[in-house]
Amino acid sequence: MFLSQVIIINSDLHFKFMGNTKSESEDNIEIIYLEKDQYMSDIFPDGLPTNAIIDKTVTASGGTTCELETDPELASKSLRNSIIIEPNVPVIDGKQAKFPKALGVREGVTDARIMAYMKDKSIDYKKIIVTPESYSKVKRVAEYADIDLFNDYFLLIDECEKVVQDSDYRPDIVLPFFDFFNFKDKAIISATPLYPSLKGFTNHKFRHIKIVPNYDYKKIISLIGTNKVEEEFLTQISINDNKKAIFLNSIKYAKSLINKTGIKDRSKIYCSDQNDAIKKLNDEGYKAAESFESDSTLEQYNFFTSRFYSAVDLETSDKPDVIMVTDCFSRSQSMIDPFTHAVQITGRFRLGIGNITHITNWNSNLNPKSREEIIKEILDDKAFYDRLLTFKEASNDKQKNVLKEITERLNVYPLLFKSGEYKGKINPFLLECSIQKSKVESFYQQLSALKQAYTETGHFNVLYHYSPYKKKESEDTKESETENKPAKSKPLSRERKLEILDRLRFITPGIEAFKISTNEEEIELAALRDEAPVLCKYYAKFGIEKIVEIDYDLNIMKRQLKASYREEIFFKPLDEIHNSFVIGKAYSEAQIMAILQRNYDDYNLVDDNNKPLKAEKATYLKKYFEISTRVTVPNTREKGYIPLSKKYSLE
């Protein structure tokens, strides 16, 4: 375990975060050796130590089992009440199956059920396993039942790195940390810890414990770089008849690989059931499940999304080959972090695995920033944000609206606490999440950097090779014709309008609904906006009921949109330009100028001389995005640019 620099965010919170560079803090780490075939319960027979940060180094060493076992006849047992925070529902299902006296708290578990369990005198030692989002339910029941949660229960946060890695799309994952130091007895644990270190870690005299295996625990991994991920995937699954466990954080990409390789009848997708994903997959003829049942037999090809990367015990007599798949061009969420994701993934199958392979491409146009650069930019933004708030207090209503939009477009805004005790202050979990994502991006600029990262983890012996593929001429022609020319408007039939609206309602379900869009959905949404800009804009502004009311008439939509544009304030055109481009996709100069001009015309934008604004250069894209250097658009001879990140965005 190595601790990196201290980030002082404000007078209330001090946070440290795990890094991968040696620091003086290493001198304070307690080293405990773990022999082969030993488990954590052999080291801690009375349960995990309290007030401790435990880096167990290897997975499957029985950390939570050490806390869940209560049988008084066993040499190793934890004779105390415990709350164990697990990152995802499948982990809870698996633990509860092994320990039926424990209570797994997930969706559908009522307050009454929790109350009955906590009051059950026949259970000597209560073990409650809960997701971070459901922790508040346990706390609420305890308060209602007059149970002293903080003194009567030990709190363990398992796989603590997930609090950092998932905080950008699971805002409530950080909530247990607000109570963490109120517990008399508490600990955090992981084989790949990234953790926030509040002042409480010092105030409560936390021990930093690193479990060091006293044996060779390195695994051999084949790192395969390629320009065509899908073809290399087909090659790898054809090498032998071993069952395959494929870790890929994209349901849509999993479906694409399944269909292109013709393995649908022998495949299964394990994923979250958010937005009824399981039912939809089953309705489409795919096998899908939210959890992996203990002792289950694997299909020949098994696809696991990120909720199965950490903590889940996948117990099966099958010993599958593990294949990790990354496409860092169109599916940035599929990037695997060697230091956390890869270590966790390769430890999921408790009874062993076969070969380990990571198939990936790389993107030299990625623009990662260092920890120091990110922190400086955010703190500079925060200082500017605070100054604007001062101006806002002394402004009239119209000025307040302008300042509100400006402050909400600063890069720091998404990282701020929006309510509660720390409102307006930087959320260090989100800041570290941003830093970690940038660090992972840096591995995928060049394959040599990824290979070096795998080596530095200390968990892998890396076998590396590059596997190039030539594109067929017909593919080049087809892609260049369909993707790399400015789109031409064509009449929309009523049937096509209905199809587009159906997709819009799925991708953006309701104007006020909260939904995290996947990378694939963002790409599809950009294509729909390009095909039917008026319909998409009208739907976003007025909703489906208004469209039905005007009988899908595009002319009426245009008139009403034009009238509304005059009422829009300040930054609406900027949002439309942001929505017209897909981050990470190469656009030709002609495409860029055509898309910009369309937006300029829609909003009647003018220059400083009050003349209609003209998109005279493709480099005007720099006004709205951080962009790449000039590139050749794939499958063409045309030059262009790649939008890398939005400027002044609300996202």
Steps between C-alpha positions, in 0.01 A plus 500: 500500500645834397360838598533798272467873547261662743226704335375773733160591361371723777521551871246226567636212297847363445527208260785275396473252220680185407750543222762284335810687609703435813472756778624550853166371632612149407714497815181496711355189336471178702608205289334165571603198294249256357617147427369296209165336581447737792199733525431824681325306775834329577652843559198655673315211675278740698391705201661786313689762703315820579613851406702353216564548130567152367674445167468126452698501168338187359135421439322191633685519832179492706483855633123528529465131584720573800238751616186304407585171672339480847499129580635481860630147435747627239848621586443809287186705560376856539284523808357848448229675305622625163388712206692412185479745209534317167518681164227315309194278538658179355758510779225516760309212339813285500595574860148442629484163323815395687391650831123454531494656848617830349252753363558631150343844457415580140204629305180338623624443856259700716560699817283246681726215386809688621330583830402137558857386434662758726256412781526121456638367831562155351785648293787571737711700258330701228676521163343751261637515145390809312579718198615859568172633361293287740708576810268791586211254523685301768589819686138621489368171642763501775402851606130408501570186705721695743803284411841659564642421157828683550591319822334163449615426142836469326504673157707351215525662156606226261667565162544862606642605161149486355405805709746696288453328164118504497435834670441688173193296405396368844488817711364323809789252510691745726224533761628234747822700534306785658428265795817294484685672783192503723540123539709395797632203297558525124737400218545516124644217292592407144762320293524817287424787737430853388367673805429844640684580820301748703656666801323230697751242381759693699272602785389140556858369471433267210739214430621455141530126449640337186463127457800373303473153345807297584483318166501581129150623416571645156283389209595480133300739282502526120466866401395516136502832319300517181342741254185284474377389842204300369709287264758430768219404738382239247856372469543465875174318570586254221840398641361224722174353631537639853205692634548875484431771760499829312518821702367791300326806642246548219184301441464633147857406410449155652196455276702617201779250567250220557320571172812550288658179625179295477504376860158619619366155585807423715535835680368668813521865611530586870410863570294742707123494453485879478224613259378136476818403313464129583147474366592691184796273436292188554227639273764546230600136529811543716555314825550753780513512879562750778686259729718194469365208701752307707601164350346598166634359176630762264386541144774469240523882478418714804502881490538692828453878537685713756273414794670158492856636496535521880396304808267246332584136573447312174506143627484236230685180424576646157839666468441741214746697295467866599484751214489875563391715204571871450408729213628841607366677189126447509461351848719687746320335792660169398852616597643257756717638779786251553545611864139441606265350240739237364614387845139465616371335181765229501409413859127453454489126431571346838577151369749615239526625143677411178678748274478877553483730197442871455407607145526873438570778256655836588434865426792740476253792489392451861585805706551390862616748761718441801371506855671835555349652184148388589521624857638839392226545237227404744627724779535792255144437385383485860656839576324648194174329602518658845560846351198461270282404797598828663391691187179297487396612849504865389330446160149546368291203383616504137863532602454218750378275218808578292734435791317178589554362151866602501573341841324178399722472192829520686691171517489510879120510523432126447752428777327710766273383778155630403337484843559428865781600731762521224286678239716694254820319597697257284405136538842328521353165392395655168830680463695180554267319260590754233871459576480122483314506168767725352770268632335201332471695174877556511552123479308483171691769309762240410502123549847521653352711781232238566757222504711699747197559724422127512861430598498764773195352671717213625214261424582397143766354275416661167519325163443765234448495126342715230238342275419721197217444251445641153162650417318378195466758227120472511505589870706811436270614223184436699623672816638802318173545314279470805706663774737753356286722283276779621150364550231616259151573622227283355124487561390301801207266459248478784618145563861616532398782736333245726810278493726793592269611780493147637881501519505850652257392770732210589829693485363816664193374689316818588628852516537498878597135543847415632688251287868440440551454125747240382766583244308302237182693575685831463620388156150393400353825631748705296404303187128561563562871553688509172221317315205684657625819671161674519318199640773434761516864612122526521476177702770622742323832552128414492470123547298229327153626595554829319621312191183291496294816549641661183471170311875458441509805270863604444405844364313583820797370699736731311279805561456428870868427546598822326266696727644327805858574393433871544401428859797275575774663700872496479633146442239295315690511164811373678307199631374424148854512357619267777216260420591497131841336546607169655804517726784286364365475144700640207318751279619631165547875464202513266282320756608733779423815303163363382389405853612833647330696224175313554501601864594860421210522256249337736566765765560793265837558662691813401860617522637813666385706201146364532535299179392133470768281657688282250686177577794590279756267658485155655724628779199699629428172676762612756254758628278224635727197556851401588606342170773274367775602265406474132440134410407290199141381542495117507415329170542824302772731378324799655654707778310597810491515880378299800301677775661379824297676770233770523569856609255680729268201518232426760598131498 
